[in-house]
CSV table of C-alpha atoms and ligand atoms in Angstrom, one decimal:
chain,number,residue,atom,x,y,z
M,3,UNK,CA,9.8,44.6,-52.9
M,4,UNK,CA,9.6,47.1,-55.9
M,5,UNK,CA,7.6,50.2,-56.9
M,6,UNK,CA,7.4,52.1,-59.5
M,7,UNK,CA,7.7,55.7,-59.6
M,8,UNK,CA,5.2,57.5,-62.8
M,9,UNK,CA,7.2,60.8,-62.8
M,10,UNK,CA,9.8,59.6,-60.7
M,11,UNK,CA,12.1,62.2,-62.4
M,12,UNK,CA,10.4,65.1,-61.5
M,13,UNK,CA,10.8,67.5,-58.0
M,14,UNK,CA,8.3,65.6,-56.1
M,15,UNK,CA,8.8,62.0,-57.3
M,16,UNK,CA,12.2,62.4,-57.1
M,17,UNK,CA,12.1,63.0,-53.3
M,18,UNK,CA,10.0,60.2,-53.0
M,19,UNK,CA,12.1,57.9,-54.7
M,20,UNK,CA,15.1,58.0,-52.5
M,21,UNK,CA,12.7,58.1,-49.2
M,22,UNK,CA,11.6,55.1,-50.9
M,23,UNK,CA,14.7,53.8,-50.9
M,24,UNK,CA,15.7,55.0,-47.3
M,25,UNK,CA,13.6,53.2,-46.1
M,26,UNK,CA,14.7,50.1,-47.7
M,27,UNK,CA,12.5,49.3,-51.0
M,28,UNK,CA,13.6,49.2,-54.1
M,29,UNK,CA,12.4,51.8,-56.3
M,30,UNK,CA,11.7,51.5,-60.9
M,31,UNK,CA,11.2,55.0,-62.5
M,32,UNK,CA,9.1,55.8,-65.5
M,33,UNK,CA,9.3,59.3,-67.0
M,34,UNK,CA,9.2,60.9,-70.4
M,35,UNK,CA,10.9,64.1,-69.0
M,36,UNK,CA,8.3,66.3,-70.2
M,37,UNK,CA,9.4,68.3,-66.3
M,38,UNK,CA,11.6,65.7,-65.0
M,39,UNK,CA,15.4,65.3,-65.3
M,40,UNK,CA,17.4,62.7,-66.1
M,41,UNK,CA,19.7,63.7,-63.3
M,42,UNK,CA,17.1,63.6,-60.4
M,43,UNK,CA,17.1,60.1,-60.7
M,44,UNK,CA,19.7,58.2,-58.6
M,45,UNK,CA,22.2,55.9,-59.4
M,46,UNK,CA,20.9,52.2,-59.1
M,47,UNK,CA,16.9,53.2,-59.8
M,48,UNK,CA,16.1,51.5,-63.2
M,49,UNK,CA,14.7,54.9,-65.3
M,50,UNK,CA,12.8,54.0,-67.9
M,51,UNK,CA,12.1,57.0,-70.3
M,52,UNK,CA,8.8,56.9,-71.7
M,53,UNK,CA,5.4,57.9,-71.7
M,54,UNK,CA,2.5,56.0,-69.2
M,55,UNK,CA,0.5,56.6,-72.5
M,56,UNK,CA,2.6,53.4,-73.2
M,57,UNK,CA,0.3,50.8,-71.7
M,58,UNK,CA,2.4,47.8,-72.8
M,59,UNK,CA,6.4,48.9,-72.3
M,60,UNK,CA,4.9,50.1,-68.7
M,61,UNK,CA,3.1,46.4,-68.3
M,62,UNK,CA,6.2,44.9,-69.3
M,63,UNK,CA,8.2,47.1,-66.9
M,64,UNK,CA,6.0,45.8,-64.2
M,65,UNK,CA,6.2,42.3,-65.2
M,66,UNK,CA,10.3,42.2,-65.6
M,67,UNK,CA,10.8,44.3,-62.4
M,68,UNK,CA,8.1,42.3,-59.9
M,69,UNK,CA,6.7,45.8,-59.1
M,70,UNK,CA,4.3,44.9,-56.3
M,71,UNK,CA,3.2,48.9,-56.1
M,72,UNK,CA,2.8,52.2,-57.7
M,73,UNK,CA,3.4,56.0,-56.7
M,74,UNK,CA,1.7,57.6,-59.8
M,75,UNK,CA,2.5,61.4,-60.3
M,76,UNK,CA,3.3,61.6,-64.2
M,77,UNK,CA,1.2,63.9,-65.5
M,78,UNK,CA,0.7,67.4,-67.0
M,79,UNK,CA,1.3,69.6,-63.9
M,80,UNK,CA,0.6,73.1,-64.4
M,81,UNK,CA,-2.9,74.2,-63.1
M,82,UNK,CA,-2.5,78.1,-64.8
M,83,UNK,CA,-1.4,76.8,-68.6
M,84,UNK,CA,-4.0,74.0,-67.6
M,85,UNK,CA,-6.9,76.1,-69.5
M,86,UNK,CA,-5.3,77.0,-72.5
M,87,UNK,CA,-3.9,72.9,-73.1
M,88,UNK,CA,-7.3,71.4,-72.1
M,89,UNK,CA,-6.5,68.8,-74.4
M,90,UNK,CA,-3.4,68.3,-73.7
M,91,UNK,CA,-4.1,68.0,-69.5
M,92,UNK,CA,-7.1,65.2,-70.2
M,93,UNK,CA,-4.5,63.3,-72.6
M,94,UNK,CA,-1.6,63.4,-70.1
M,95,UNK,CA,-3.8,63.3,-67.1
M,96,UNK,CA,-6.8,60.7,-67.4
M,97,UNK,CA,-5.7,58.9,-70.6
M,98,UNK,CA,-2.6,58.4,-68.8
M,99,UNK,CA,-4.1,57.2,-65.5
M,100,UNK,CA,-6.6,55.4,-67.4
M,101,UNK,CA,-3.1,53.5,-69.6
M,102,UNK,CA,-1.4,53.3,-66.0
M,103,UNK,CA,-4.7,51.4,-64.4
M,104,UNK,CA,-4.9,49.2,-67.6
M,105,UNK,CA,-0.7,48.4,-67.3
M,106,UNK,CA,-1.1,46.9,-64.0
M,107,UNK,CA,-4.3,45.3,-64.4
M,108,UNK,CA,-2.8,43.6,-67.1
M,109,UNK,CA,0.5,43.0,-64.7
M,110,UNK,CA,-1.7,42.1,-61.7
M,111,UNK,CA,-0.4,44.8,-59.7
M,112,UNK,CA,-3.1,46.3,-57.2
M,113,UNK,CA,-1.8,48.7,-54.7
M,114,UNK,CA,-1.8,52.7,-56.3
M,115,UNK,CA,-0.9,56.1,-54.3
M,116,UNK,CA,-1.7,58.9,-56.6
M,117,UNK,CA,-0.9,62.3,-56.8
M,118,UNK,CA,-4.1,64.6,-56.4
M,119,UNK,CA,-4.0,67.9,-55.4
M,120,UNK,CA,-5.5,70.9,-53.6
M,121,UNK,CA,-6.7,72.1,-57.0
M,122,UNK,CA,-9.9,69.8,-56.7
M,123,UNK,CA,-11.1,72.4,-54.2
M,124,UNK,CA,-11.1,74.9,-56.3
M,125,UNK,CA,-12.1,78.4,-54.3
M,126,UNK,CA,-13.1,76.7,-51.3
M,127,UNK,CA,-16.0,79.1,-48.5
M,128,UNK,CA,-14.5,77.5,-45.3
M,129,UNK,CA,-11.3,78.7,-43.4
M,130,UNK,CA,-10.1,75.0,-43.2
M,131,UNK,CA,-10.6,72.5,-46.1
M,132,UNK,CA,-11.4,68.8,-44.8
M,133,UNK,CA,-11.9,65.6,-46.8
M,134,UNK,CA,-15.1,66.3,-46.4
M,135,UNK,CA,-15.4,69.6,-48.1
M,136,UNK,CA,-17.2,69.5,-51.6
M,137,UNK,CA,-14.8,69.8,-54.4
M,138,UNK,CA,-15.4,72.0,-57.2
M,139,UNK,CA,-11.9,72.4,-59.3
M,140,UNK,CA,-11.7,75.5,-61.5
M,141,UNK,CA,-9.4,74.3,-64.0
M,142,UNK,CA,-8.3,71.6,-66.5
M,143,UNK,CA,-5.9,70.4,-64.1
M,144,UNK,CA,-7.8,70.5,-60.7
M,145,UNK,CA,-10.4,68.4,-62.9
M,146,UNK,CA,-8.2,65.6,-64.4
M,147,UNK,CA,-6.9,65.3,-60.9
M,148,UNK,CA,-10.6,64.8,-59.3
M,149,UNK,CA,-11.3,62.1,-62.4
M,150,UNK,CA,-7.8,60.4,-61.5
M,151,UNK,CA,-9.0,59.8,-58.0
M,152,UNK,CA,-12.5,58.3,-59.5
M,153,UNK,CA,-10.9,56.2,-61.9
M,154,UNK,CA,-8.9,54.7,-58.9
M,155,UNK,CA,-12.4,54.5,-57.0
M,156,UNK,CA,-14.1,52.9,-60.1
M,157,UNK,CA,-10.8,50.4,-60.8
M,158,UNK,CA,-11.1,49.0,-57.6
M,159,UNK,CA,-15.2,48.7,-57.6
M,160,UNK,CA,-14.7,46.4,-60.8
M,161,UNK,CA,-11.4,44.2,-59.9
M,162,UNK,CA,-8.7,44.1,-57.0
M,163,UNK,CA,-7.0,47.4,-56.8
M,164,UNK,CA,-6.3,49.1,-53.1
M,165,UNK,CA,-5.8,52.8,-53.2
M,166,UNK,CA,-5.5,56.3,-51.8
M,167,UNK,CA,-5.2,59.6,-53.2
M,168,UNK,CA,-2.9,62.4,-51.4
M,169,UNK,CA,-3.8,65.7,-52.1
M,170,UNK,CA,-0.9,68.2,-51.9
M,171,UNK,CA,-1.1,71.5,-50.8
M,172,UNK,CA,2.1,73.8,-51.7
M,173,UNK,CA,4.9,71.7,-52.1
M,174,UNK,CA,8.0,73.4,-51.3
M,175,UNK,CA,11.8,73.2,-50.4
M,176,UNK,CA,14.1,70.8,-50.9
M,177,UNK,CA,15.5,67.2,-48.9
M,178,UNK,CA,18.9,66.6,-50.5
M,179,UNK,CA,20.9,69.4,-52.4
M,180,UNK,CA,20.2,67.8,-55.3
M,181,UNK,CA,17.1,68.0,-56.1
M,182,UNK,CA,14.8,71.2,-56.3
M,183,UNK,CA,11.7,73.0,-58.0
M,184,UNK,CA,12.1,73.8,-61.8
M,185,UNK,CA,8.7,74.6,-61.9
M,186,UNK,CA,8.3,78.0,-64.0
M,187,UNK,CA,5.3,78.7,-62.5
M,188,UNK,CA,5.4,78.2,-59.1
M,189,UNK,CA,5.9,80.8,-56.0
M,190,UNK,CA,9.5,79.9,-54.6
M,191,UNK,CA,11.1,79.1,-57.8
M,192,UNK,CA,10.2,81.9,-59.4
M,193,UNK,CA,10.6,84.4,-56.5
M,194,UNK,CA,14.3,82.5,-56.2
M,195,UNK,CA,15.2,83.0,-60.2
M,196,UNK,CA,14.5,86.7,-59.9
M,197,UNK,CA,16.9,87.1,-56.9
M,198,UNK,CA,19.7,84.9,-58.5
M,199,UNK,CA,19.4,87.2,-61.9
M,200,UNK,CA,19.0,90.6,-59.8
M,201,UNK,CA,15.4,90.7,-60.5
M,202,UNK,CA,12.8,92.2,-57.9
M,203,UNK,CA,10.3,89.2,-57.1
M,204,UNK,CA,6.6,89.8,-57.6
M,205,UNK,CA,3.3,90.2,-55.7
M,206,UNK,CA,0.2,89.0,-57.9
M,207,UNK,CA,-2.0,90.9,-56.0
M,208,UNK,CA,-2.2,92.7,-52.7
M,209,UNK,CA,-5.9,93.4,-52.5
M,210,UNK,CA,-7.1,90.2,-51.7
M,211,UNK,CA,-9.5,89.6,-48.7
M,212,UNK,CA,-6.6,88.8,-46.1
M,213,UNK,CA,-4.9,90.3,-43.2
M,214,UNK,CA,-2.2,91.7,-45.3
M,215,UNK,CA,-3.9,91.6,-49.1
M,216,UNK,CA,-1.4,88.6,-50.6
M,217,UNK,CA,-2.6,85.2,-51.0
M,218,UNK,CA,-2.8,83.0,-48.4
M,219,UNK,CA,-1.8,79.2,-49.1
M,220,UNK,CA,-0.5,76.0,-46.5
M,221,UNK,CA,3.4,75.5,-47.5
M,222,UNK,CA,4.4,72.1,-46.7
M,223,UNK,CA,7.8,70.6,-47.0
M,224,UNK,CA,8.8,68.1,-49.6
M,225,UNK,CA,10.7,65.6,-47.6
M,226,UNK,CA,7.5,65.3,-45.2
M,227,UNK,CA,5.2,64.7,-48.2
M,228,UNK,CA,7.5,62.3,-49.7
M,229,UNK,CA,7.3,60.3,-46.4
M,230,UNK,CA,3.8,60.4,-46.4
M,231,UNK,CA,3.8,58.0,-49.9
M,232,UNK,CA,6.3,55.8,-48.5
M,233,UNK,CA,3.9,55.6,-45.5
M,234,UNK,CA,0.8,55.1,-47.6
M,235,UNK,CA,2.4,52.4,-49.6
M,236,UNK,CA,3.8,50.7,-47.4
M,237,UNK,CA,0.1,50.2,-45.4
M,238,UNK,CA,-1.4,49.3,-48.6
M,239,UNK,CA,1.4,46.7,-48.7
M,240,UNK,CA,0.7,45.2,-45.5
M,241,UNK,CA,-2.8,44.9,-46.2
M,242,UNK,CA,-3.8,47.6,-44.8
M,243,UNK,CA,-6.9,49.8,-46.0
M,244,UNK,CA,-6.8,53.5,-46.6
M,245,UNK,CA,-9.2,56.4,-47.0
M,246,UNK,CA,-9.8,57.3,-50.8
M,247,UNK,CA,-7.5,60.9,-50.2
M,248,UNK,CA,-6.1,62.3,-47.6
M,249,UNK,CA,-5.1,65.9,-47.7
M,250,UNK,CA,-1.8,66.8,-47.1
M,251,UNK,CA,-1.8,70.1,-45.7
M,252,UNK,CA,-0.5,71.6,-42.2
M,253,UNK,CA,-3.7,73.6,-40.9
M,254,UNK,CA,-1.5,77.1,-41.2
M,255,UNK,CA,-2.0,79.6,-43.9
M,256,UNK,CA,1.3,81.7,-44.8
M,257,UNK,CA,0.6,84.8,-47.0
M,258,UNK,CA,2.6,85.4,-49.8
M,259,UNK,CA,4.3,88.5,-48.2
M,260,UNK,CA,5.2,86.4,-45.0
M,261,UNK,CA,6.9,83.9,-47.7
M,262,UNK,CA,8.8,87.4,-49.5
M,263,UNK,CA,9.8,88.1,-45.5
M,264,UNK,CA,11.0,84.4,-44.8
M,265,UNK,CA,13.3,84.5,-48.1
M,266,UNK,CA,15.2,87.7,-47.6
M,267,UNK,CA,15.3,86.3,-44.0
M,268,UNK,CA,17.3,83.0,-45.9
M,269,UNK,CA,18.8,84.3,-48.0
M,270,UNK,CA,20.2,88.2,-46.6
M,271,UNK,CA,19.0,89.7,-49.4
M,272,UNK,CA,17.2,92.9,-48.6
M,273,UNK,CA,14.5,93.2,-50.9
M,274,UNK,CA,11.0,95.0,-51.7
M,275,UNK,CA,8.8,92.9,-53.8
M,276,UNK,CA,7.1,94.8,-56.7
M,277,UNK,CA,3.2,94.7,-56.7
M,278,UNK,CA,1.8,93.2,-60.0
M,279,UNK,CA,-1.7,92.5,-61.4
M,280,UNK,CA,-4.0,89.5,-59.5
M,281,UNK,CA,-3.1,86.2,-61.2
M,282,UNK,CA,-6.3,85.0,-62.8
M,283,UNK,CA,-7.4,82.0,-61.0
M,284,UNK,CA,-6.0,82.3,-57.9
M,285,UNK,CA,-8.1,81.9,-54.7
M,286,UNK,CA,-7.7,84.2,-52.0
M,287,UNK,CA,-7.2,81.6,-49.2
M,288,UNK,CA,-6.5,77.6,-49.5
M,289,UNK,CA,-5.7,75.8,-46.1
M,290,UNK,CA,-6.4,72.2,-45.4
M,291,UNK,CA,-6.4,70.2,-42.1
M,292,UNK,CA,-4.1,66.9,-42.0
M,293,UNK,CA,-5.5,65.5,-39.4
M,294,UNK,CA,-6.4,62.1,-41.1
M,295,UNK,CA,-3.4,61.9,-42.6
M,296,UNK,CA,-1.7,62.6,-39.1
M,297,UNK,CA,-4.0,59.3,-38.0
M,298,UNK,CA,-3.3,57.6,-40.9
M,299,UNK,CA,0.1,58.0,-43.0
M,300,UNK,CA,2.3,59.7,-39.5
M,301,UNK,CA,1.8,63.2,-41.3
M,302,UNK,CA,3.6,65.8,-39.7
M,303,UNK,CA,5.6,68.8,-40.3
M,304,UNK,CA,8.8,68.1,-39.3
M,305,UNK,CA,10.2,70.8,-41.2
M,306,UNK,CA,9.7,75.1,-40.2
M,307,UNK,CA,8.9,77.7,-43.0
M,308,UNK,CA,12.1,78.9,-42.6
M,309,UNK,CA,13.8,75.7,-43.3
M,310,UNK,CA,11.9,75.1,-46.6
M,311,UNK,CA,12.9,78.4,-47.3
M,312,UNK,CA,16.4,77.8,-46.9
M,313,UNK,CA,16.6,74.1,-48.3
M,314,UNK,CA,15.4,75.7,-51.4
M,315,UNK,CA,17.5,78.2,-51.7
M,316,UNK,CA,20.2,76.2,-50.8
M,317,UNK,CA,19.3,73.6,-53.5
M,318,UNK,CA,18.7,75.8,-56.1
M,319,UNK,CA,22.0,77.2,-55.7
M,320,UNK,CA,23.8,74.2,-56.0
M,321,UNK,CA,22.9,74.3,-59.5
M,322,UNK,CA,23.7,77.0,-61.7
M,323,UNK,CA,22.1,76.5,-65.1
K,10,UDP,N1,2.8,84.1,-56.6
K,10,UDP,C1,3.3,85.4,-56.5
K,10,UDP,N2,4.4,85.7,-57.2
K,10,UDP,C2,5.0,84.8,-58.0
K,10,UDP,C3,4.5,83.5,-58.1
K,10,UDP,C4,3.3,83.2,-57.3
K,10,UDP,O1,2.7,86.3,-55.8
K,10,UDP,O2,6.0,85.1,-58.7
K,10,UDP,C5,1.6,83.8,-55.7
K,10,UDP,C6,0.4,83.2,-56.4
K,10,UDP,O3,-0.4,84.2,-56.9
K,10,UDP,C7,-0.2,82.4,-55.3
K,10,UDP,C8,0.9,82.0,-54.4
K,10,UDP,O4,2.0,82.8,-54.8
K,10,UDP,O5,-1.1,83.2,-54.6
K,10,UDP,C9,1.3,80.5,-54.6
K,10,UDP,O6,1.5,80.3,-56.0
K,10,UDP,P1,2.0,79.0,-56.6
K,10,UDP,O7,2.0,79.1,-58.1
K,10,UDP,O8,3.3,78.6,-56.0
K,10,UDP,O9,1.0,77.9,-56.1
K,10,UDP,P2,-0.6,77.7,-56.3
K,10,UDP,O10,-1.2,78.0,-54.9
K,10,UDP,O11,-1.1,78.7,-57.3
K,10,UDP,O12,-0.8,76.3,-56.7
């Protein structure tokens, strides 16, 4: 049994490959490393280095590989740069799920798990975001995610397809020491860089509306996310049928201060973070329930702040660039 990883190359999808392949299925990658490396990708996983853009070389990929499933996360990831590359985000986003949905229609392939995200929520008014909550994304991104998921919806309305979307909260840490957040944009990669090069990390903002002024978000841990897809596919495999999207989120919010705290915690590094400017964009507070995916996909967090903390820092050592 095969399936093919869309940004298999990439922090995430590189997780998820090799729980894919813990837990015994064979795993194809396709991934222009736009944000992926070559060297996330393990030994033995066929990598095929293109663009989904490429309907017919990812068709034929299906076809030659008997991929019976996809995890789709290729894609242009940064919500924040989102705005100024609207163009860019649609292209790499939609056309690229649209290409992706076309490839295995045309390879009669009709199980998907895609990669939505928290950002179709936008600034959500409750305390804890649901499935049900109405979505209302405030960015090119958050957008092209929420169309992704509609294009799955309408795919399946029209011919066979059988589909759920997960909806990440803050991915973070790290499974194996191998693999681990390039992102330069993101919280604990950026907050580790500036320790590594002496730097004090940064505060965007400490007069939010919560208990201690940061921003409040719901960390979860990369190796329990990546067992979530293997989950969801696997259901969708057996014949199983899924909710449209499921968020994966842990119920807790962690402030960005409490994040500075659990790093210097880590890592022994005594530190005071400097207070800059508000990010633009960022909502105060974004903390989702997973109880349906704790029905549905065995969602759990199996994994403590600190150690997603430390499993980051660990990994990110391990790799001096
Ligand atoms: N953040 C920060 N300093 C940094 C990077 C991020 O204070 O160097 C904050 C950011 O404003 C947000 C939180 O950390 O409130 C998480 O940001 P991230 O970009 O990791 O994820 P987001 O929730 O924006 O998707």
């Amino acid at each position: 049994m095969t399936v093919l990883v869309t940004g298999g190359a990439g922090y995430i999808g590189s997780h998820i490959v090799r729980a894919f392949r813990l837990a015994g299925l064979d795993c194809i990658v396709v991934d222009d490393l736009s944000s992926g490396h070559r060297e996330f990708v393990p030994d033995g996983v066929e990598f095929i280095d293109t663009n989904i853009l490429d309907s017919t070389l990812v068709a034929k990929a299906m076809v030659e590989h008997e991929v019976e499933a996809v995890v789709h996360l290729a894609g242009f990831k940064y919500a924040g740069v989102s705005v100024q590359r609207p163009l860019h985000t649609y292209e790499q986003n939609v056309q690229g799920t649209v290409s992706l949905l076309q490839a295995m229609h045309e390879a009669d392939v009709d199980k998907i798990v895609f990669s939505s995200s928290a950002a179709v929520y936008g600034t959500p008014d409750v305390d804890i975001v649901t499935e049900a909550t109405a979505t209302a994304p405030e960015s090119p991104y958050g957008e092209s995610k929420l169309i992704g998921e509609w294009l799955l919806r309408d795919a399946a309305r029209a011919f066979p397809m059988h589909h759920t979307s997960l909806r990440y909260f803050n991915v973070v840490g790290s499974a194996v020491p191998d693999l681990y957040d390039t992102s330069p944009h993101n919280l604990f990669p950026l907050v580790i860089e500036a320790l590594l090069e002496g730097r004090t990390p940064r505060i965007f903002g400490d007069d939010y509306p919560t208990p201690d002024g940061t921003c409040v978000r719901d960390y979860i841990h990369v190796a329990d996310l990546a067992d979530a897809h293997v989950v969801a596919a696997q259901k969708l495999l057996a014949g199983t049928q899924l909710e449209p999207v499921y968020n994966l989120g842990s119920g807790d919010g962690v402030s960005v201060r409490e994040i500075m705290t659990a790093v210097a915690d880590a890592t022994g590094i005594e530190f005071e973070p400097e207070i800059s400017d508000r990010r633009p964009g960022d909502p105060a507070r974004i903390v989702a329930s997973g109880e349906l995916a704790a029905r549905d996909l065995d969602w759990a967090m199996r994994h403590s702040l600190a150690d997603m903390v430390s499993s980051a820092w660990n990994a990110r050592q391990n790799h001096p660039v």
